[in-house]
């Protein structure tokens, strides 16, 4: 038990140590354009949250825009990816056809995908949607396909001998086995989506956190760039832990506790 | 050479590729080439671009940056991963920070690097390293969890010194993890290099991409982009085939 | 082999005196006694065996001798290992239950790993590798890899590795317990032959009384929880020994009876 307390206190302690180190290095360098002090950044962050920003749009507006885009594009990409992955698992023809194109999709650098999406579909919501789907859907499809391949046939056979109908099969046998794959794809894909949306906004899709990154970068305003980055990271971490960890915990209640962990 | 056996998957796979190419070519007829170039048009452009000797120095610049970023990320990442595996306190300290680092979009590092170092070689290098090393650390850390205490004990009984322990006992066990970390690192590094170059310097493939993006020339952008992608895939395959054969030579001598 | 007859310890290689070892319980933090006042002596050239049920702390004793387990003096007792060569520290060879070979090195390189770690001069390596591989019946296997060898052969390599450093003491922790009975029998025979040709000093752990009686000069019988030595027997049967030799058989029967009586007594005490 005391080991856990030590671990937590090390983590909290490390944050303080780093903040103090940062403070002193910043003062030693005394060049706010290279390294502002933590206090300056804190002020900047408060300012960002409280005051209306450029063009009168508040920080919450931008965060809302980015969040909205992220959730919508993520949802579409996930649904498409799961559908394709399942189709690949069910029909060999689909599997071989899609797998022929997957290497291209997975090798395509995100930046190139974003450029193409924006050049073809404009600096708009469609553009960001296409970019996200182009990068995330192939990844999710492959993940789900692997899950479908790994399904335990013996459980399916068992259900059939009990004369389970299709509905029962899907709900009680297929989906629970696929759920871990869906989840791991979920978390990773969500992280990818954030970054793609931020990147797309940087390149000119209006409004959002990425847009603010670029805005302040162009002005060489280190303080505000850092302030926005930290806000973004905090937002992502909160989402990661508060939301995803909880959902995952609830969905996998049936798993026994990890006996190896102390 | 193994003969190409008739695999059932080959037909739909090849058919899909051919059909896609044909559809692409047909679609390109409805648009101007600078908006949607067809595969044949692109091929011409690629030949044109690569007939110019200057193009090769562009590629070379990018490859050097990728190499530097990769090597540095591997060193830092492996060192941190091993330390995390050996010292519990370091592990508690680092794992949250690594998680935080993994959430940073590459573009943020690109911006910060430029703000710190201006338009110089440091900017893309730093961007690559900061994005890639956390992945390497995680991989190596996983590897340290699989290290066998039995072998370490045996070596301790025979009084192997630190260097012997590392060289003959620990690193060989970590090799598969170092290998897979390196594959991920290479794959990531070249993509991040493009981002880093787009903002950080005035040369290299990344810079070409953003230049043609701003000129709204899909054709030129794809010329540089797709040809570079193919080059990197070939490099990835060649490097890893060769390295695997060398490092895991002993595995091939086991009669399975 | 040069012997240091002026080291003041006579022929003694390992001297354990009233050694007690305590472990903190991982769950409760309380200390419980693993080894309780263990005393034994191993003299040069002798084969000493500790016999007891599995899991009673025999390995712990060996690990303390080998230096991979610590002994807190405040727990009580002493343990000393004396070197009879001109090396600065006593050379300890150890054969574990699993061969613990480095699978990515050849048989030869596995042995030179031990030689190099022990700082034995490089010009002696080839000679030692060849000599001891031949002694365990694996001549010609230098360039082969461990995973191409059977379990028995891997264990032989482990034995050759231990012998190659010409150790002051060779520790063996139930080395044949993971092998099938037929292979194990052969290995015991071969070990006996090795004893007859060179004279290694061996401390051998087993739960098999028959094995101990067949191989050892001295037998220390150990009870468990905590581990205590309750009898010491000298086995005076000359080598080569046969397992069907009536002397061996009788001795084994007698020791088995003793064992059961001690175990029954422990149970009656509600230990």
PDB file of C-alpha atoms in Angstrom, chain A residues 3 6-8 10-11 13-15 17-18 33-36 92-93 96-98 100-101 103-104 106-112 114-116 118-121 123 188 194-195 198-199 202-203 210 213-214 216-217 220-222 225-226 229-230 232-233 236-237 240-241 262, chain B residues 8-10 12-14 16-17 20 34-37 88-93 95-97 99-112 114-117 135 190-191 194-195 198-199 206 209-210 212-219 221-222 225-226 229 233 236:
ATOM      1  CA  UNK A   3       4.257   1.744  -2.514  1.00  0.00           C
ATOM      2  CA  UNK A   6       5.149   6.732  -2.848  1.00  0.00           C
ATOM      3  CA  UNK A   7       4.318   6.526  -6.540  1.00  0.00           C
ATOM      4  CA  UNK A   8       1.634   9.180  -6.321  1.00  0.00           C
ATOM      5  CA  UNK A  10       6.626  11.114  -6.703  1.00  0.00           C
ATOM      6  CA  UNK A  11       4.326  12.144  -9.496  1.00  0.00           C
ATOM      7  CA  UNK A  13       6.445  16.011  -6.409  1.00  0.00           C
ATOM      8  CA  UNK A  14       7.842  15.808  -9.914  1.00  0.00           C
ATOM      9  CA  UNK A  15       5.364  18.399 -11.144  1.00  0.00           C
ATOM     10  CA  UNK A  17      10.123  20.124  -9.026  1.00  0.00           C
ATOM     11  CA  UNK A  18       9.725  20.718 -12.736  1.00  0.00           C
ATOM     12  CA  UNK A  33      10.347  35.155 -26.131  1.00  0.00           C
ATOM     13  CA  UNK A  34      12.242  31.952 -25.540  1.00  0.00           C
ATOM     14  CA  UNK A  35      11.087  30.810 -22.152  1.00  0.00           C
ATOM     15  CA  UNK A  36       8.463  32.672 -20.192  1.00  0.00           C
ATOM     16  CA  UNK A  92     -12.857 -12.867 -47.675  1.00  0.00           C
ATOM     17  CA  UNK A  93     -13.325 -10.887 -50.885  1.00  0.00           C
ATOM     18  CA  UNK A  96      -8.407  -9.034 -49.792  1.00  0.00           C
ATOM     19  CA  UNK A  97      -9.666  -6.018 -51.701  1.00  0.00           C
ATOM     20  CA  UNK A  98      -9.345  -3.653 -48.783  1.00  0.00           C
ATOM     21  CA  UNK A 100      -4.602  -4.243 -51.099  1.00  0.00           C
ATOM     22  CA  UNK A 101      -5.197  -0.541 -50.473  1.00  0.00           C
ATOM     23  CA  UNK A 103      -0.734  -0.045 -46.993  1.00  0.00           C
ATOM     24  CA  UNK A 104      -1.209   3.146 -48.967  1.00  0.00           C
ATOM     25  CA  UNK A 106      -1.508   3.681 -43.453  1.00  0.00           C
ATOM     26  CA  UNK A 107       1.684   5.033 -45.002  1.00  0.00           C
ATOM     27  CA  UNK A 108       0.167   8.351 -46.065  1.00  0.00           C
ATOM     28  CA  UNK A 109       1.571  11.041 -43.791  1.00  0.00           C
ATOM     29  CA  UNK A 110      -1.110  12.940 -41.895  1.00  0.00           C
ATOM     30  CA  UNK A 111       0.133  16.258 -43.152  1.00  0.00           C
ATOM     31  CA  UNK A 112      -0.277  15.174 -46.748  1.00  0.00           C
ATOM     32  CA  UNK A 114      -4.760  17.118 -44.446  1.00  0.00           C
ATOM     33  CA  UNK A 115      -3.369  19.105 -47.371  1.00  0.00           C
ATOM     34  CA  UNK A 116      -5.255  16.981 -49.879  1.00  0.00           C
ATOM     35  CA  UNK A 118      -8.348  20.815 -47.609  1.00  0.00           C
ATOM     36  CA  UNK A 119      -7.314  21.417 -51.185  1.00  0.00           C
ATOM     37  CA  UNK A 120     -10.134  19.242 -52.524  1.00  0.00           C
ATOM     38  CA  UNK A 121     -12.904  20.013 -50.082  1.00  0.00           C
ATOM     39  CA  UNK A 123     -11.177  25.044 -45.584  1.00  0.00           C
ATOM     40  CA  UNK A 188      -5.997   5.507 -29.928  1.00  0.00           C
ATOM     41  CA  UNK A 194      -7.602  15.424 -31.908  1.00  0.00           C
ATOM     42  CA  UNK A 195      -4.236  15.867 -33.512  1.00  0.00           C
ATOM     43  CA  UNK A 198      -5.692  20.570 -34.563  1.00  0.00           C
ATOM     44  CA  UNK A 199      -3.417  20.240 -37.583  1.00  0.00           C
ATOM     45  CA  UNK A 202      -3.548  25.205 -38.065  1.00  0.00           C
ATOM     46  CA  UNK A 203      -3.558  25.195 -41.813  1.00  0.00           C
ATOM     47  CA  UNK A 210      -5.331  24.791 -33.770  1.00  0.00           C
ATOM     48  CA  UNK A 213      -1.944  27.977 -32.167  1.00  0.00           C
ATOM     49  CA  UNK A 214      -1.177  29.317 -35.589  1.00  0.00           C
ATOM     50  CA  UNK A 216      -0.209  33.364 -31.950  1.00  0.00           C
ATOM     51  CA  UNK A 217       2.681  31.544 -33.649  1.00  0.00           C
ATOM     52  CA  UNK A 220       5.750  35.124 -32.394  1.00  0.00           C
ATOM     53  CA  UNK A 221       3.885  35.306 -29.124  1.00  0.00           C
ATOM     54  CA  UNK A 222       5.533  32.529 -27.118  1.00  0.00           C
ATOM     55  CA  UNK A 225       1.285  29.761 -27.871  1.00  0.00           C
ATOM     56  CA  UNK A 226       2.411  27.966 -24.725  1.00  0.00           C
ATOM     57  CA  UNK A 229      -0.796  24.310 -25.837  1.00  0.00           C
ATOM     58  CA  UNK A 230      -1.113  23.683 -22.127  1.00  0.00           C
ATOM     59  CA  UNK A 232      -5.143  21.807 -25.081  1.00  0.00           C
ATOM     60  CA  UNK A 233      -3.089  19.159 -23.270  1.00  0.00           C
ATOM     61  CA  UNK A 236      -7.116  16.092 -23.663  1.00  0.00           C
ATOM     62  CA  UNK A 237      -5.880  14.546 -20.422  1.00  0.00           C
ATOM     63  CA  UNK A 240      -8.792  10.709 -21.499  1.00  0.00           C
ATOM     64  CA  UNK A 241      -9.080  10.005 -17.831  1.00  0.00           C
ATOM     65  CA  UNK A 262       0.275  -4.914  -6.325  1.00  0.00           C
TER      66      UNK A 262
ATOM     67  CA  UNK B   8      -6.778 -16.978 -53.243  1.00  0.00           C
ATOM     68  CA  UNK B   9      -6.357 -13.421 -52.003  1.00  0.00           C
ATOM     69  CA  UNK B  10      -4.222 -12.384 -54.919  1.00  0.00           C
ATOM     70  CA  UNK B  12      -9.340  -9.574 -55.582  1.00  0.00           C
ATOM     71  CA  UNK B  13      -6.297  -7.696 -54.281  1.00  0.00           C
ATOM     72  CA  UNK B  14      -4.738  -7.089 -57.667  1.00  0.00           C
ATOM     73  CA  UNK B  16      -8.859  -3.765 -56.582  1.00  0.00           C
ATOM     74  CA  UNK B  17      -5.600  -1.997 -57.301  1.00  0.00           C
ATOM     75  CA  UNK B  20      -8.738   1.922 -58.436  1.00  0.00           C
ATOM     76  CA  UNK B  34      -3.532  20.947 -61.045  1.00  0.00           C
ATOM     77  CA  UNK B  35      -6.627  19.970 -59.121  1.00  0.00           C
ATOM     78  CA  UNK B  36      -6.845  16.245 -59.733  1.00  0.00           C
ATOM     79  CA  UNK B  37      -3.932  14.804 -61.683  1.00  0.00           C
ATOM     80  CA  UNK B  88      10.891   1.828  -9.825  1.00  0.00           C
ATOM     81  CA  UNK B  89      10.971   5.446  -8.726  1.00  0.00           C
ATOM     82  CA  UNK B  90      12.078   6.617 -12.111  1.00  0.00           C
ATOM     83  CA  UNK B  91       9.244   4.631 -13.602  1.00  0.00           C
ATOM     84  CA  UNK B  92       6.657   6.375 -11.421  1.00  0.00           C
ATOM     85  CA  UNK B  93       8.240   9.698 -12.292  1.00  0.00           C
ATOM     86  CA  UNK B  95       5.266   7.309 -16.937  1.00  0.00           C
ATOM     87  CA  UNK B  96       2.888  10.219 -16.398  1.00  0.00           C
ATOM     88  CA  UNK B  97       5.190  12.561 -18.261  1.00  0.00           C
ATOM     89  CA  UNK B  99       1.716   9.993 -21.294  1.00  0.00           C
ATOM     90  CA  UNK B 100       1.550  13.773 -21.377  1.00  0.00           C
ATOM     91  CA  UNK B 101       4.159  13.919 -24.115  1.00  0.00           C
ATOM     92  CA  UNK B 102       2.191  11.424 -26.158  1.00  0.00           C
ATOM     93  CA  UNK B 103      -0.786  13.792 -26.247  1.00  0.00           C
ATOM     94  CA  UNK B 104       1.227  16.631 -27.791  1.00  0.00           C
ATOM     95  CA  UNK B 105       0.403  17.095 -31.451  1.00  0.00           C
ATOM     96  CA  UNK B 106       3.527  17.219 -33.594  1.00  0.00           C
ATOM     97  CA  UNK B 107       2.513  20.633 -34.844  1.00  0.00           C
ATOM     98  CA  UNK B 108       2.855  22.067 -31.335  1.00  0.00           C
ATOM     99  CA  UNK B 109       6.425  20.879 -31.119  1.00  0.00           C
ATOM    100  CA  UNK B 110       7.071  22.264 -34.590  1.00  0.00           C
ATOM    101  CA  UNK B 111       5.855  25.691 -33.500  1.00  0.00           C
ATOM    102  CA  UNK B 112       7.728  25.636 -30.222  1.00  0.00           C
ATOM    103  CA  UNK B 114      10.767  27.346 -34.352  1.00  0.00           C
ATOM    104  CA  UNK B 115      10.031  29.853 -31.615  1.00  0.00           C
ATOM    105  CA  UNK B 116      13.033  28.530 -29.709  1.00  0.00           C
ATOM    106  CA  UNK B 117      15.555  27.951 -32.461  1.00  0.00           C
ATOM    107  CA  UNK B 135       7.047   5.780 -28.256  1.00  0.00           C
ATOM    108  CA  UNK B 190       9.839  10.486 -41.587  1.00  0.00           C
ATOM    109  CA  UNK B 191       6.246  11.627 -41.272  1.00  0.00           C
ATOM    110  CA  UNK B 194       7.716  16.513 -43.040  1.00  0.00           C
ATOM    111  CA  UNK B 195       5.776  18.478 -40.439  1.00  0.00           C
ATOM    112  CA  UNK B 198       6.967  22.486 -43.317  1.00  0.00           C
ATOM    113  CA  UNK B 199       7.450  25.058 -40.598  1.00  0.00           C
ATOM    114  CA  UNK B 206       8.295  19.016 -46.196  1.00  0.00           C
ATOM    115  CA  UNK B 209       4.852  20.078 -49.764  1.00  0.00           C
ATOM    116  CA  UNK B 210       3.797  23.213 -48.005  1.00  0.00           C
ATOM    117  CA  UNK B 212       2.866  23.591 -53.412  1.00  0.00           C
ATOM    118  CA  UNK B 213       0.000  23.477 -50.934  1.00  0.00           C
ATOM    119  CA  UNK B 214       0.096  27.246 -50.701  1.00  0.00           C
ATOM    120  CA  UNK B 215       0.283  27.452 -54.482  1.00  0.00           C
ATOM    121  CA  UNK B 216      -2.766  25.147 -54.645  1.00  0.00           C
ATOM    122  CA  UNK B 217      -0.949  22.775 -56.972  1.00  0.00           C
ATOM    123  CA  UNK B 218      -2.206  19.294 -56.107  1.00  0.00           C
ATOM    124  CA  UNK B 219      -0.219  17.840 -58.967  1.00  0.00           C
ATOM    125  CA  UNK B 221       2.367  18.325 -54.201  1.00  0.00           C
ATOM    126  CA  UNK B 222       1.434  14.748 -55.022  1.00  0.00           C
ATOM    127  CA  UNK B 225       4.624  13.493 -51.708  1.00  0.00           C
ATOM    128  CA  UNK B 226       3.877  10.162 -53.359  1.00  0.00           C
ATOM    129  CA  UNK B 229       6.370   7.917 -49.689  1.00  0.00           C
ATOM    130  CA  UNK B 233       8.630   2.453 -47.771  1.00  0.00           C
ATOM    131  CA  UNK B 236      11.930   0.765 -44.359  1.00  0.00           C
TER     132      UNK B 236
END
